[in-house]
Structure formats: C-alpha cells, structure tokens
Amino acid sequence: GAGVSQSPSNKVTEKGKDVELRCDPISGHTALYWYRQRLGQGLEFLIYFQGNSAPDKSGLPSDRFSAERTGESVSTLTIQRTQQEDSAVYLCASSSLAGAGGELFFGEGSRLTVL
Amino acid sequence: AQRVTQPEKLLSVFKGAPVELKCNYSYSGSPELFWYVQYSRQRLQLLLRHISRESIKGFTADLNKGETSFHLKKPFAQEEDSAMYYCALRRPGGSNYKLTFGKGTLLTVNP
C-alpha cells in the first residue's frame, strides 16, 4: 500500500480482555513507532523498533503492554487485561532513515474503547 | 531528558490575522525540531522541519537556541489552517531517532 495501514480502526472491548492492534508500515521503512493519544492529551511515545536492533520499550506504561515486529514488516501491539484508562487512539508511524530526514509517516490510528 | 512544551492548548484567531503557535523545548544539545499537523479526519503529517528552513503553506518556524523555542508563525491565517499542531524534538545523530512530541495546540481560524 501507499501508506501506513492500521487495523482495526475501531475496537470496543470489555475491561479485562486482551486486545491486539496491527500496523503495516510503508515497505522499506526500517523504523516503526507506536504512540498513544488519549482524549485531550498529546502524543505519548510507547515503543520504537529500528531494524534488527533491540526495541526501545521505554514508553510502555506497564507490563500489560507489549509489542512485536517481524523483521522490517508488520508490528502488533498487545494490551493484556485492558483497563478503562487504556482507552485511546493508538498511532503507528514508520520512517526511512535513508533519506527525508527521518520523516514519520503516520497511520490513521486504532481507536480503542474499554468499557 | 528531552521535553517539548506547547503552552497553549487552544488558539483562536480570525481569518487574515497573524498567528503564532508557541513551542519551547528542553534539551542540552542541538536538537532537530519539527512541526506536525493533523487536519480534521486526516492523518498526522509533517508540516516543516527546522533544518530545511522552508516555508510550507505560508508557515515558518525559527529555532531560537537562546530561548530554546521553535515557534510556528504565519502572517495571515486562513480558515483551512484550522488543525491540531504538534511540535516535536529529536536528538541528532546516533541510533535513537525517537521523536518526542508536545501536547499539541488546536488552532481555530474563524471567518
């Protein structure tokens, strides 16, 4: 595809359930980011993948959050035992370090609502 | 630690008026700074970056190291400029390309 693709676009779940969010980055982009945007808040960094390097997990808010990326392709963000405060839009972005100064290209986000 | 502060959560101006969206940062070195914009029902996208010294859609931003600021300015606002604007910082070089974003400013340009 031409851009970063995220699925699902909307997810409503019950407190305590696990959810999995998916991100398909732009082909060839080595860097992939996950951010969280709570209502009325800014972008909160969650995790960063760069090639085969160890991911920067410093933004994950708790051990209920985890993310994986297979090579330089798809990434999944998993939230276990969801809580109401997890409700937010989860944004994925990818970038190529080869040029354009590392501009981030964002997906449309996955809106998570925890009831 | 690096930090980006956008002091105004909301900013409202009339069409044709000048607009300035404030951004202050804390970082001990020489950072790379960016402005990202999100129009209604569109994806977050890059507006401009300080190293390019470019003007995009009439917007400019100057890095002021003395004041650690990177304010976004436009002399004559248009209604289509209404959007959410995020200032972002990245440490230069190295292997950490993580972008730190401010909380954003919602700009409304009234007719």
Short mmCIF file of C-alpha atoms in Angstrom, two decimals, chain A residues 4 33 35 37 40 42-43 45 48 56 58 97 100-104 106-108, chain B residues 9 32 34 36 38 43-44 46 49 86 90 95-103:
data_model
loop_
_atom_site.label_atom_id
_atom_site.label_comp_id
_atom_site.label_asym_id
_atom_site.label_seq_id
_atom_site.Cartn_x
_atom_site.Cartn_y
_atom_site.Cartn_z
CA VAL A 4 0.92 3.07 6.89
CA TYR A 33 6.89 3.68 16.24
CA TYR A 35 2.27 6.29 20.10
CA GLN A 37 -3.14 9.64 22.11
CA GLY A 40 -7.37 15.83 25.08
CA GLY A 42 -0.67 14.86 23.33
CA LEU A 43 1.17 12.00 21.71
CA PHE A 45 5.58 7.51 22.98
CA TYR A 48 10.26 2.14 18.82
CA ASP A 56 13.22 0.98 22.75
CA SER A 58 10.92 2.89 27.50
CA LEU A 97 16.48 6.56 7.75
CA ALA A 100 13.98 12.77 4.05
CA GLY A 101 15.48 13.41 7.48
CA GLY A 102 13.59 10.55 9.02
CA GLU A 103 10.12 12.00 8.45
CA LEU A 104 7.48 9.97 10.26
CA PHE A 106 1.53 8.01 10.40
CA GLY A 107 -1.34 5.60 10.07
CA GLU A 108 -4.92 6.61 10.75
CA LYS B 9 -3.93 24.02 24.30
CA GLU B 32 16.26 18.54 15.45
CA PHE B 34 9.70 19.64 13.65
CA TYR B 36 3.49 18.12 12.59
CA GLN B 38 -3.35 16.95 11.85
CA ARG B 43 -3.54 11.62 9.32
CA LEU B 44 -0.89 13.35 11.32
CA LEU B 46 4.92 16.59 8.77
CA ARG B 49 11.45 20.91 9.97
CA TYR B 86 2.30 19.34 17.34
CA ARG B 90 14.63 14.52 18.18
CA SER B 95 20.86 5.45 16.73
CA ASN B 96 17.97 6.84 18.70
CA TYR B 97 15.56 8.50 16.33
CA LYS B 98 12.69 8.67 18.77
CA LEU B 99 10.55 11.78 18.35
CA THR B 100 9.25 13.50 21.48
CA PHE B 101 6.02 15.38 20.88
CA GLY B 102 4.40 18.24 22.73
CA LYS B 103 0.77 18.01 23.80
#
